[in-house]
Coordinates of C-alpha atoms and ligand atoms in Angstrom, one line a residue:
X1 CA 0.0 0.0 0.0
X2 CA 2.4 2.5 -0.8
X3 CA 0.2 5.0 -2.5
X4 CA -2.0 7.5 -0.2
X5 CA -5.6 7.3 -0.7
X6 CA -7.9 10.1 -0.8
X7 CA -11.6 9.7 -0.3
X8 CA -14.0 12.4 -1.4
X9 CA -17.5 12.5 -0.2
X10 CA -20.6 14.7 -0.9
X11 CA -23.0 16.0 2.1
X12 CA -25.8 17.3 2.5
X13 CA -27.1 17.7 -1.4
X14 CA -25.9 16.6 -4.9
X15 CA -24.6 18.7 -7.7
X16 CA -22.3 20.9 -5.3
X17 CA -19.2 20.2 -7.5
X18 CA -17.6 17.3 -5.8
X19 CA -16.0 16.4 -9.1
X20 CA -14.2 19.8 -10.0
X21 CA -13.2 19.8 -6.3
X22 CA -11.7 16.2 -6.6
X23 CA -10.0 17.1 -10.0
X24 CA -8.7 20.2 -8.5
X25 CA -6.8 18.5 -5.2
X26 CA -5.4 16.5 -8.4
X27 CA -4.5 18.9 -10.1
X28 CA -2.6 20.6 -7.0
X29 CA -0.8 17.7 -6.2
X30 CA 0.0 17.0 -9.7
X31 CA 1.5 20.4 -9.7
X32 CA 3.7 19.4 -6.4
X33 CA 5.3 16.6 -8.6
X34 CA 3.1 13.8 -7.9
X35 CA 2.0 11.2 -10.1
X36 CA -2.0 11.3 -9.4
X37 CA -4.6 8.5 -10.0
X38 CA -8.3 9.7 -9.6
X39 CA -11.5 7.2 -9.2
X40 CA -14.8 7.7 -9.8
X41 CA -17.3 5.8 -7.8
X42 CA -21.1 5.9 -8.8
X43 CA -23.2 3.9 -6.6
X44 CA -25.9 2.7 -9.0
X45 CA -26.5 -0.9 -10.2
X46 CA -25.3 0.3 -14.0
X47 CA -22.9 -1.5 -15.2
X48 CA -21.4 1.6 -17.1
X49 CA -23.4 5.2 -17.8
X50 CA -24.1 4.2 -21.1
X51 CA -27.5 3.1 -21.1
X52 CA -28.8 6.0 -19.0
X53 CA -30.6 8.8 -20.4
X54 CA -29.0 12.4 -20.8
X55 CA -31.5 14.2 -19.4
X56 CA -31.6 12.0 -16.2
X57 CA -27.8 11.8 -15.1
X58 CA -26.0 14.1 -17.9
X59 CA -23.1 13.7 -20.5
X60 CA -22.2 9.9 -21.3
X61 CA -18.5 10.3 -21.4
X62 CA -16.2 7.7 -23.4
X63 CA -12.6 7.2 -22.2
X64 CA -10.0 6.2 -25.2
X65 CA -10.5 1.9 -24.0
X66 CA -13.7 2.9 -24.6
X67 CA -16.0 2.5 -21.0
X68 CA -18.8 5.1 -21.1
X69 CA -18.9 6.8 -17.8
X70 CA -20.5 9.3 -15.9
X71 CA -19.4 13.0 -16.7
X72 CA -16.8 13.6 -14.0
X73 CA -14.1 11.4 -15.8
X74 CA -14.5 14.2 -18.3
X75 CA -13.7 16.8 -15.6
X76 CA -10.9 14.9 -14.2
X77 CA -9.5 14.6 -17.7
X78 CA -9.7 18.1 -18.1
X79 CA -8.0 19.2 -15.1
X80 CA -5.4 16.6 -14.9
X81 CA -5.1 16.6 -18.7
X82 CA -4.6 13.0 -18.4
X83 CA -6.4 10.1 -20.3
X84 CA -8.3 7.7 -18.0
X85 CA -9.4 4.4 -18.4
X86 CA -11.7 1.4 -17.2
X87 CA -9.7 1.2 -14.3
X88 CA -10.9 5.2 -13.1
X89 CA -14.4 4.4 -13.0
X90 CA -16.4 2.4 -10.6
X91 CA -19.6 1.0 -10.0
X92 CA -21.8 -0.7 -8.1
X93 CA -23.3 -3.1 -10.9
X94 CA -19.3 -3.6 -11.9
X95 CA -18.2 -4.9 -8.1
X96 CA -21.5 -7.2 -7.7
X97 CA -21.1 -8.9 -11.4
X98 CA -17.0 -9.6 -10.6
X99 CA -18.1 -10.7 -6.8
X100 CA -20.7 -12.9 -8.0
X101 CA -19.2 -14.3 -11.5
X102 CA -15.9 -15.2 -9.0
X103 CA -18.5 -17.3 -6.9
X104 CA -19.7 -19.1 -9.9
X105 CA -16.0 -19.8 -10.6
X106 CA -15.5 -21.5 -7.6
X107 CA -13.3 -18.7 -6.5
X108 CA -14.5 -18.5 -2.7
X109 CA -13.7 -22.3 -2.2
X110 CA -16.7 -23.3 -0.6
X111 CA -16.9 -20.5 1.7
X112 CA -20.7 -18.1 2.1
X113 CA -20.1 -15.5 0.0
X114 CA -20.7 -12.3 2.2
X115 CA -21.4 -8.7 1.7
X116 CA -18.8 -7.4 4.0
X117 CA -15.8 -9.0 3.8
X118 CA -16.7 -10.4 -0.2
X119 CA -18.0 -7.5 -1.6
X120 CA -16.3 -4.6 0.1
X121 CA -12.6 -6.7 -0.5
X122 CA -13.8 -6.6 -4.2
X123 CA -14.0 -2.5 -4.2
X124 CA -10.8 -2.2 -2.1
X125 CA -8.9 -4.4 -4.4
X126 CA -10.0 -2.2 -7.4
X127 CA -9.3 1.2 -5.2
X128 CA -5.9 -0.4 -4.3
X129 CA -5.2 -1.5 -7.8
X130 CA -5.0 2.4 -8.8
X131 CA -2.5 2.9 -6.1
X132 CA 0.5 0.2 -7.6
X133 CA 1.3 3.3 -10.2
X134 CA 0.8 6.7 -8.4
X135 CA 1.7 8.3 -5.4
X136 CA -2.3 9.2 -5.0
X137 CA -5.4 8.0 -5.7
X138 CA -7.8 10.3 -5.4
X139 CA -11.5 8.4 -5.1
X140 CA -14.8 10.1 -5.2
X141 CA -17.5 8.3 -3.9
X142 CA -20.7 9.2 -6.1
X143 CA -24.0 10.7 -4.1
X144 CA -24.4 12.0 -0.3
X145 CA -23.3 10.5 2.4
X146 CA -26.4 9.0 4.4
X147 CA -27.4 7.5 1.3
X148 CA -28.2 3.8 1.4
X149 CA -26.3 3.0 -1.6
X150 CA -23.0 4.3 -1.2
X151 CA -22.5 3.1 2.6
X152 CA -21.1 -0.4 1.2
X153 CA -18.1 2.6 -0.2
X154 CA -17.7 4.1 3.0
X155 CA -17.4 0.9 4.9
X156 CA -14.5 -0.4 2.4
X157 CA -12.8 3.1 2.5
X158 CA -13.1 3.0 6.3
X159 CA -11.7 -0.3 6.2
X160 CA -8.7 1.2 4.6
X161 CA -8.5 3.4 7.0
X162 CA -8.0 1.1 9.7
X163 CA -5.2 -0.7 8.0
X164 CA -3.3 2.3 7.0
X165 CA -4.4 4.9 9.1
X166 CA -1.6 7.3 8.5
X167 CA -2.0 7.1 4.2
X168 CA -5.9 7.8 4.6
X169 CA -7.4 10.8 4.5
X170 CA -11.0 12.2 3.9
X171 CA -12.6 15.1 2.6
X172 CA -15.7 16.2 2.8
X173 CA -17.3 18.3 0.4
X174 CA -20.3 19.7 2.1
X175 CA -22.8 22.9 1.2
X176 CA -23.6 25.7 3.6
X177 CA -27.4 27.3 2.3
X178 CA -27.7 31.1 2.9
X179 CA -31.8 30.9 3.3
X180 CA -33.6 34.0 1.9
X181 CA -35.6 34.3 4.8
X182 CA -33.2 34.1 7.2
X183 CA -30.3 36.0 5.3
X184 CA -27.9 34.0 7.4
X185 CA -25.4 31.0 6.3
X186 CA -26.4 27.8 8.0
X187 CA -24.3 25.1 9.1
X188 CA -26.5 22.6 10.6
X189 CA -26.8 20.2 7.4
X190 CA -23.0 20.1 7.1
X191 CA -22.7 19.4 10.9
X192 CA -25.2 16.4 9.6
X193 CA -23.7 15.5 6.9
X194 CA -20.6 14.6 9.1
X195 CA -22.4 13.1 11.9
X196 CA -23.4 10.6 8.7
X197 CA -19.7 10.4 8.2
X198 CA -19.1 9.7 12.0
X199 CA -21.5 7.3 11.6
X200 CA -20.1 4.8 9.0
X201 CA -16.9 5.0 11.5
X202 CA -15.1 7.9 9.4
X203 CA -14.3 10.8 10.9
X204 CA -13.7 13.6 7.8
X205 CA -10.0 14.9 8.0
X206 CA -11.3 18.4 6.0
X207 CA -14.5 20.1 5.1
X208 CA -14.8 22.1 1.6
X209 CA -17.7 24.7 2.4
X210 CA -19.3 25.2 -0.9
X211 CA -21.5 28.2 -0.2
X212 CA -22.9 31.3 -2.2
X213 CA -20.2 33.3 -0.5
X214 CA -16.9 32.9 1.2
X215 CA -16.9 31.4 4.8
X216 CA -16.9 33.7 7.9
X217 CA -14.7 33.3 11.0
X218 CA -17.5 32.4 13.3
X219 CA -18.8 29.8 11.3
X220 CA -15.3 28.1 10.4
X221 CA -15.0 28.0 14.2
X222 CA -18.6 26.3 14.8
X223 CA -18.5 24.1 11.4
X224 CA -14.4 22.9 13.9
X225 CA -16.0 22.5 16.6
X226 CA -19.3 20.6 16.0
X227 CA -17.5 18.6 13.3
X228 CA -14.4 17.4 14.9
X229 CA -12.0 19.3 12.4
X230 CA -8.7 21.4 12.8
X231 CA -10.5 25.1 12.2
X232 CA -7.4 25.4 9.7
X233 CA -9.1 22.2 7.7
X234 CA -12.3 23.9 7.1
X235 CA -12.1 25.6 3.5
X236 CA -14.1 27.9 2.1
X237 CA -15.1 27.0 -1.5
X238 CA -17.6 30.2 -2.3
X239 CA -19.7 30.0 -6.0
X240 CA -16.7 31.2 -8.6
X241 CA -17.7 32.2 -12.5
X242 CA -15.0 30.3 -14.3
X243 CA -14.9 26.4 -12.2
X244 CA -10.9 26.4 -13.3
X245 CA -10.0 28.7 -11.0
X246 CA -11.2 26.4 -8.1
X247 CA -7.5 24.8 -7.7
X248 CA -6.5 28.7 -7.3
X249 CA -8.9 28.9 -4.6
X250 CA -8.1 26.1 -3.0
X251 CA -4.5 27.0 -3.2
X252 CA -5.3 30.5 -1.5
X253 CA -6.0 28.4 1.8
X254 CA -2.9 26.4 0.9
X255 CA -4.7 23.3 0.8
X256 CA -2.5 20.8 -0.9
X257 CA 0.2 21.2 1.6
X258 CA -2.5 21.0 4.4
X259 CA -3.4 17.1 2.8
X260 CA 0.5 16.6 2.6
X261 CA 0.7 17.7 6.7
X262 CA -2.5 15.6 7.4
X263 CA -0.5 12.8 5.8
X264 CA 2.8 13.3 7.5
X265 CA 4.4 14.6 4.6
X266 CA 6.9 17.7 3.8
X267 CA 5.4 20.5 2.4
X268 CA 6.0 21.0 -1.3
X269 CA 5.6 23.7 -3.8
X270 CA 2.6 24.2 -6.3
X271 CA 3.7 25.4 -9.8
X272 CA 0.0 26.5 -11.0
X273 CA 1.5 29.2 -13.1
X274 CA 0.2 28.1 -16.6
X275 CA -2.9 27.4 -14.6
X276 CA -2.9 30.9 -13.4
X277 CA -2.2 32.3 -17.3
X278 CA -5.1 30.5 -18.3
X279 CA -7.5 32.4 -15.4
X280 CA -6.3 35.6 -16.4
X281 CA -7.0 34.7 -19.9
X282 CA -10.5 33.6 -19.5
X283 CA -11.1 36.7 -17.2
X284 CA -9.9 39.2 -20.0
X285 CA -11.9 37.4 -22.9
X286 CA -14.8 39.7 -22.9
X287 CA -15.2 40.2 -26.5
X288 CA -18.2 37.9 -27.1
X289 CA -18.9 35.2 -29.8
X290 CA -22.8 33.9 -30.4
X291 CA -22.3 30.0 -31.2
X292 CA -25.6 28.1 -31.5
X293 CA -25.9 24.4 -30.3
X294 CA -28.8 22.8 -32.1
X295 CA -29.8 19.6 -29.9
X296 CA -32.6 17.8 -27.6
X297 CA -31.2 16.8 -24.2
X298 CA -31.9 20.1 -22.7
X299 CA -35.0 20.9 -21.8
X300 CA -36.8 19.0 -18.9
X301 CA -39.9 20.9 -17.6
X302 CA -39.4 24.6 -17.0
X303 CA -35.4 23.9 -16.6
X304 CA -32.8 23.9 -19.3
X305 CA -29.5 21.5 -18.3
X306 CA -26.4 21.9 -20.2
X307 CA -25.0 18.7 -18.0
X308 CA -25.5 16.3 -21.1
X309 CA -24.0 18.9 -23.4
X310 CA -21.2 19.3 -21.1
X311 CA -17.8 18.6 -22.9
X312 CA -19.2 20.3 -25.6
X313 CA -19.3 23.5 -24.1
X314 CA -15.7 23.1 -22.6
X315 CA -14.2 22.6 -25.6
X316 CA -16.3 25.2 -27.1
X317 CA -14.8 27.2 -24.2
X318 CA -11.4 26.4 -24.5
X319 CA -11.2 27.2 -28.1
X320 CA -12.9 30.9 -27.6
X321 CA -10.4 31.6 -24.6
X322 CA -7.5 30.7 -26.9
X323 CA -8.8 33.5 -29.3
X324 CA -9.1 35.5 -26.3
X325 CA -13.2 35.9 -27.0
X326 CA -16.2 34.6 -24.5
X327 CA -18.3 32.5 -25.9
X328 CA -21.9 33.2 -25.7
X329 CA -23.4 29.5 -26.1
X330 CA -27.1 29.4 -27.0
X331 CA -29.3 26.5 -26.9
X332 CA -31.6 26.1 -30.3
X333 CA -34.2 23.5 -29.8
X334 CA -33.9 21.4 -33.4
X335 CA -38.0 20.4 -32.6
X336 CA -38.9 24.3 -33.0
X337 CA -37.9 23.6 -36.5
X338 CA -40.1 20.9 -37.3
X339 CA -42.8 23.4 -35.8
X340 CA -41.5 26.6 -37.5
X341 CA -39.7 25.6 -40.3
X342 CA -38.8 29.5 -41.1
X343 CA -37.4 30.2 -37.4
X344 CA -34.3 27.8 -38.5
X345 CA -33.9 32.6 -40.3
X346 CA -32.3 32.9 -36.7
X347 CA -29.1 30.9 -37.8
X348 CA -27.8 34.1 -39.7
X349 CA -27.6 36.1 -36.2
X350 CA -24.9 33.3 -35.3
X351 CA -21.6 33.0 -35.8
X352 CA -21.7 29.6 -35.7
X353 CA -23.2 26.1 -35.2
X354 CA -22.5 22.7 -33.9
X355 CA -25.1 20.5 -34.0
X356 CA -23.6 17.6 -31.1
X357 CA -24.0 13.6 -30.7
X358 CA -27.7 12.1 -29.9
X359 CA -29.7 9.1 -30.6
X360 CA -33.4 8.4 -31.5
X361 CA -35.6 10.1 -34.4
X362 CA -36.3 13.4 -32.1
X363 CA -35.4 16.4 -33.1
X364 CA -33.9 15.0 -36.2
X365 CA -35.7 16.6 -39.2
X366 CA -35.1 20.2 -37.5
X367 CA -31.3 19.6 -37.3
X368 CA -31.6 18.8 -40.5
X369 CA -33.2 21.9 -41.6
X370 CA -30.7 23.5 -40.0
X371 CA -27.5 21.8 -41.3
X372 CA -29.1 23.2 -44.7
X373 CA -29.5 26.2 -44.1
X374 CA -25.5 26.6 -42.5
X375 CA -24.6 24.9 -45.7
X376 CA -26.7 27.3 -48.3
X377 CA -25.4 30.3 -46.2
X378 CA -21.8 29.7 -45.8
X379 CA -22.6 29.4 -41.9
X380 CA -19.3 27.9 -39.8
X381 CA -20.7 24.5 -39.3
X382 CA -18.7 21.7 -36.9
X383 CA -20.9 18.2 -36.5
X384 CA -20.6 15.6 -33.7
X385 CA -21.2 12.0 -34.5
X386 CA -25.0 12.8 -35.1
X387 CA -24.1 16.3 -36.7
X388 CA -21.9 14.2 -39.3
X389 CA -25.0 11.5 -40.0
X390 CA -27.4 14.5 -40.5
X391 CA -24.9 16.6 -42.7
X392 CA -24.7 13.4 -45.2
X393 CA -28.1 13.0 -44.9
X394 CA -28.9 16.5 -45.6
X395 CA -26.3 16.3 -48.7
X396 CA -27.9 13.1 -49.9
X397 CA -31.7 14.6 -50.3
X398 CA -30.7 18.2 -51.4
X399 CA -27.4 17.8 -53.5
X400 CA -27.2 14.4 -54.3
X401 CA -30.7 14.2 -55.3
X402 CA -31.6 11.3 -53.3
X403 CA -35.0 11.8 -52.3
X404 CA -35.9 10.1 -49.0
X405 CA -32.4 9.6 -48.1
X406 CA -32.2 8.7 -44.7
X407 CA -30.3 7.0 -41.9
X408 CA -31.8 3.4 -40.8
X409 CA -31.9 4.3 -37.4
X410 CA -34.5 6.6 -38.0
X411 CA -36.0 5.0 -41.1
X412 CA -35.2 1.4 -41.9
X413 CA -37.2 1.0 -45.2
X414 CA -36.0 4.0 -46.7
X415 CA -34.5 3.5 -50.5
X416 CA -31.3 5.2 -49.6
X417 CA -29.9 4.6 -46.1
X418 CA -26.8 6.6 -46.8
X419 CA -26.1 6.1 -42.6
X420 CA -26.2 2.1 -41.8
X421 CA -25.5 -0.1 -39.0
X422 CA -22.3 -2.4 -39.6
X423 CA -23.5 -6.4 -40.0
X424 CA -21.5 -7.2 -36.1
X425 CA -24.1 -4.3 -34.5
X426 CA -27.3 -5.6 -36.7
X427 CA -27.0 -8.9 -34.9
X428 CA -26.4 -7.3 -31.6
X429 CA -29.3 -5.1 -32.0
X430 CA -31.3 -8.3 -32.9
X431 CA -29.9 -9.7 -29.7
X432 CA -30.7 -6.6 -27.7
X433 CA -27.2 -6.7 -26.1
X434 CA -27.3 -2.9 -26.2
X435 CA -24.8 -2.1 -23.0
X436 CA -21.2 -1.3 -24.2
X437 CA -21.8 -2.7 -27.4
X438 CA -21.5 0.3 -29.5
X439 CA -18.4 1.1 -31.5
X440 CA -16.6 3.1 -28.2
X441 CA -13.4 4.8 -27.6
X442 CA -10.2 5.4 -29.6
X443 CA -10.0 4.5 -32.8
X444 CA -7.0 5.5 -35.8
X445 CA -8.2 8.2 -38.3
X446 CA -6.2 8.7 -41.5
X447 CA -6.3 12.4 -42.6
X448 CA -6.4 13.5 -45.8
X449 CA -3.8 16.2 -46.9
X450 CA -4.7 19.5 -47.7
X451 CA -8.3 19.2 -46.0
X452 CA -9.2 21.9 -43.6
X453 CA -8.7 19.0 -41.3
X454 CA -5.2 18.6 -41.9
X455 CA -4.6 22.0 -41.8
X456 CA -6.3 21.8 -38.1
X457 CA -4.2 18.7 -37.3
X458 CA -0.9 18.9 -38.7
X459 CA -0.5 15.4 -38.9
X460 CA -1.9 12.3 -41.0
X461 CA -2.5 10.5 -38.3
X462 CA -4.9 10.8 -35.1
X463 CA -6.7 8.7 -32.6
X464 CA -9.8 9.6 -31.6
X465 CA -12.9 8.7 -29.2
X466 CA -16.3 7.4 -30.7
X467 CA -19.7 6.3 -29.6
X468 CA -22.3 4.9 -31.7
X469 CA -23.5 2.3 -34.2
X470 CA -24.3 3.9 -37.6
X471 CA -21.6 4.6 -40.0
X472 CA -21.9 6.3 -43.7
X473 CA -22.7 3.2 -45.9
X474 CA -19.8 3.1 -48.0
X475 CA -22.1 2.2 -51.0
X476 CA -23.0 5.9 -51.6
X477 CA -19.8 7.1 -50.7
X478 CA -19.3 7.6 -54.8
X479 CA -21.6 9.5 -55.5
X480 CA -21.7 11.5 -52.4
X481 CA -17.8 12.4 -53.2
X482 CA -18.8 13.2 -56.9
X483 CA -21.4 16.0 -55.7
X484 CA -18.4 17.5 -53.8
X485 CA -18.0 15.8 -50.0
X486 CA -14.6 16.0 -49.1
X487 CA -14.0 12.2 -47.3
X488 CA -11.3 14.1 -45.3
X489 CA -10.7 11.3 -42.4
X490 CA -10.9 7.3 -43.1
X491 CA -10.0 4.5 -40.2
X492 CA -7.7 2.9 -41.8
X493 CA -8.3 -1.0 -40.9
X494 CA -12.6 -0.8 -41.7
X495 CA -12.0 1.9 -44.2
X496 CA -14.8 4.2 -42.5
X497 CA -15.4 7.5 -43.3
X498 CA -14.5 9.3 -39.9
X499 CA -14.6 12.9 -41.4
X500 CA -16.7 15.0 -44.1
X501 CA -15.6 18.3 -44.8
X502 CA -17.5 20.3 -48.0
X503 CA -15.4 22.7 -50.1
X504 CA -16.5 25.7 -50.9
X505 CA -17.7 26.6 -47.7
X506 CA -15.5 28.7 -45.3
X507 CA -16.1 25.7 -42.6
X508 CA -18.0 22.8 -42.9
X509 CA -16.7 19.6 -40.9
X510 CA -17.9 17.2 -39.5
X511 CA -16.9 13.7 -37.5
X512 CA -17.8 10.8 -36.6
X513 CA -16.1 10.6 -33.5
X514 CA -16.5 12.7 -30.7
X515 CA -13.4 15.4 -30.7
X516 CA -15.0 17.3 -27.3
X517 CA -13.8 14.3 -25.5
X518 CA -10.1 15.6 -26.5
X519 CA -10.5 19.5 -25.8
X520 CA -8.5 20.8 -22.6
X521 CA -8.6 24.4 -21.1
X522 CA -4.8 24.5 -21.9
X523 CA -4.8 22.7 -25.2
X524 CA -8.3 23.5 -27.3
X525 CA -8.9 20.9 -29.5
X526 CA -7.7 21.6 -33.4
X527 CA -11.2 21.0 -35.1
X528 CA -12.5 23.2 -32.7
X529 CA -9.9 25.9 -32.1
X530 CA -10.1 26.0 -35.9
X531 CA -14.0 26.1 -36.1
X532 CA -13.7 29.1 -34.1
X533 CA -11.3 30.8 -35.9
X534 CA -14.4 30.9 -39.0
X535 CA -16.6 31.6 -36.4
X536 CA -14.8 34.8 -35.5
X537 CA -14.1 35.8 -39.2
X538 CA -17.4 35.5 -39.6
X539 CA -18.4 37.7 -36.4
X540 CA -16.7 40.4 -38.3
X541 CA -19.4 40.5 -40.5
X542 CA -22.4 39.9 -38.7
Ligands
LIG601 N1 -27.3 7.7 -33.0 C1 -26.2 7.7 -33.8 C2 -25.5 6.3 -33.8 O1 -25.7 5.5 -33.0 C3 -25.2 8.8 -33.3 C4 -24.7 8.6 -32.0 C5 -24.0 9.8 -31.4 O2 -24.2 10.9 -31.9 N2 -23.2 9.6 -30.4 O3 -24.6 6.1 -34.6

């Protein structure tokens, strides 16, 4: 057990930013010089977050092997700007099948196969298993403490505790409500939320405060006393505009060296200063660029959620702040133009579009409208897996002159399925083995020369991540390419067509894979970076 080990829980309410605050302690002791493994745990029977809606748990993200996890991976990559794998993401549907396919293997020699110590040695095997390459794993254990599901967690990290007492620490991230009745920040559910902790025999070595304001003096004493915490181990976490700058925040209250102290270590030195660049950046883009995203998974109700759009809008971010411009990101519901086929007019206020990845016939007819109507107007277009299906689709019926034209998700008698399934996923379909069985992760793209692409990449060849079954059906690749689609990426070993780019058209790309999965804060990604770059030419103009 030579690694530390870092557990991160979540009190009193979800969605308080446990992730960013577990990717930026990683990215603080990354900057210190240490290597840094980070693990996400979600307590739900999934196997994976591939088969769960958008709209009820957020982006699927895809690591390069190719598991489809829950959005924080993405963040973690981001901030550590480091690919994860399999091995990063946990859950409990993954510990259960290994527990019990070992006990049909005869594995447990005869023996009752128990929850604790059976299943709880399985998850500590896996947390451990992070900790033979880095100096610290960093594990996030998904939900709020207090929750049913996640105690079997707690009780295997608090069983790690008790064997290595002096390389286990935990932090709780916790959130302090300022009622607008009262006008006063509360601290009661945080002192809760670690009474929970206490509770499953773990006593939290640091609270993060999140709260709409920075922490007073008063109530860092109280949240000390009643919480059993050094009052120099409570830190204020206040709502910030740009979430990057959290590691700066966090560094302001010198919390990295604090976790090295709380694990007998020497302090060391944070070199955030890139990091620091990058704030100031951000905080003097204020020239701002109107990009319209054209999707579905947005609306529920009266609320609009960007969560399944999420590495969208980062790299979308990342490649504004590199042109020193804020982007202005608005949300353009492709059903409106099924309704209102005119209101797709509003495209000409933008300065461009993406339309992003999705699944099912939704929506699909409007982005189609307005894939056209970027095309006809010169309009910087960059399509995501599903913005790439549409895009051929679109050039199929309108240039091509293939009426009906259509992808066999959508419609599977139609005369001209221009997007088919590959013959391996038709009989998986038929088998309904739908769970990770999609084309997934990294695969090797070829890129033509002298393609906007190539000019974005600088180099023939590029791996990148994918999700989904459809794929242009080479059989109309011929005629597509005679009416003027540019094939400008091709995987190499299934020769599929991974990009379409049209000439004649300041920018109009599109991919198959998903490039957002790519884009960092500190390193835009070149499809992007360079779909901005017509995006602001075309600003000019507008
Ligand atoms: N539904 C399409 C497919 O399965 C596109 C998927 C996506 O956009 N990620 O191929």
């Amino acid at each position: 057990m030579a690694a530390r080990y870092i557990f991160v829980c979540g009190g009193v309410m979800s969605g308080i930013g446990k992730g960013t605050a577990t990717a930026s302690i990683g990215l603080i002791l990354k900057s210190k010089g240490f290597s840094v493994e980070p693990m996400k745990i979600d307590p739900y029977l999934n196997i994976d977050a591939g088969t769960m809606n958008p709209l009820e748990h957020g982006e699927v993200f895809v690591t390069r092997d190719g598991i489809e996890t829950d959005q924080d991976i993405g963040i973690y990559e981001r901030f550590l700007d480091q690919e994860l794998e399999r091995k990063n993401y946990l859950t409990s549907g993954q510990v259960y099948w290994s527990v019990l396919n070992k006990e049909r293997n005869f594995e447990f020699g005869g023996k009752c196969v128990e929850i604790i110590p059976h299943v709880t040695n399985e998850i500590i095997s896996r947390i451990k298993e992070l900790g033979k390459k880095a100096d610290f794993v960093l594990v996030e254990i998904g939900g709020t403490v207090g929750e049913y599901q996640n105690l079997l967690f707690l009780e295997a990290a608090r069983q790690m505790k008790l064997e290595n007492p002096k390389r286990v620490i935990f932090i709780l991230v916790s959130y302090l409500p300022i009622p607008e009745m009262l006008g006063e920040m509360k601290t009661k559910p945080t002192q809760t939320a670690a009474r929970l902790l206490n509770e499953a025999g773990i006593q939290p070595n640091f609270i993060l405060a999140r709260s709409k304001t920075l922490l007073d003096e008063p109530r860092k004493r109280k949240i000390s006393l009643f919480c059993n915490i050094k009052p120099e181990n409570v830190i204020s976490a206040p709502d910030i505009e740009f979430l990057y700058e959290i590691p700066l925040n966090f560094e302001r209250e010198s919390l990295g060296n604090k976790i090295l102290k709380e694990l007998g270590m020497k302090p060391r030195k944070t070199d955030l200063k890139e990091w620091e660049t990058l704030i100031k950046r951000i905080k003097s883009s204020k020239k701002e660029l109107k990009i319209g995203v054209c999707g579905k998974y947005f609306k529920i109700g009266k609320f609009i959620l960007i969560d399944s759009y999420i590495s969208v809008i980062e790299a979308i971010k990342h490649a504004c702040w590199y042109f020193k411009r804020k982007p202005e990101i608005q949300w353009l519901d492709a059903e409106e133009y099924e309704k209102h086929p005119r209101n797709v007019r509003e495209l000409e206020n933008f300065a461009g579009i993406i339309v992003p990845g999705g699944f099912g016939s939704r929506g699909v007819e409007g982005k189609i409208r307005a894939i056209e109507f970027c095309r006809k107007n010169k309009i910087p277009y960059l399509g995501l897996c599903l913005g790439m299906q549409l895009a051929i689709i679109e050039f199929a019926r309108n240039v091509c002159g293939l009426r009906g034209a259509n992808s066999t998700e959508f419609n599977q008698k139609t005369k001209y399925p221009v997007i088919d399934v590959m013959p391996e996923q038709k009989v998986l379909l038929k088998e309904k083995k739908y769970g990770g069985t999609m084309r997934l992760g990294d695969y090797k793209c070829q890129i033509k020369k002298g393609t906007k692409s190539y000019l974005a990449y600088k180099q023939e060849i590029v791996f990148e991540r994918h999700r989904h079954r459809y794929e242009l059906n080479n059989e109309f690749r011929g005629i597509l390419e005679k009416r003027g689609m540019v094939m400008a990426g091709i995987n190499p070993e299934r020769d599929l067509v991974e990009i379409i780019e049209l000439k004649d058209h300041p920018f109009f790309v599109a991919t198959q894979f998903h490039p957002e999965f790519k884009s960092r804060p500190l390193r835009p990604h070149p499809l992007f970076r360079e779909f901005i770059r017509a995006c602001l030419k075309r600003s000019k103009n507008l």
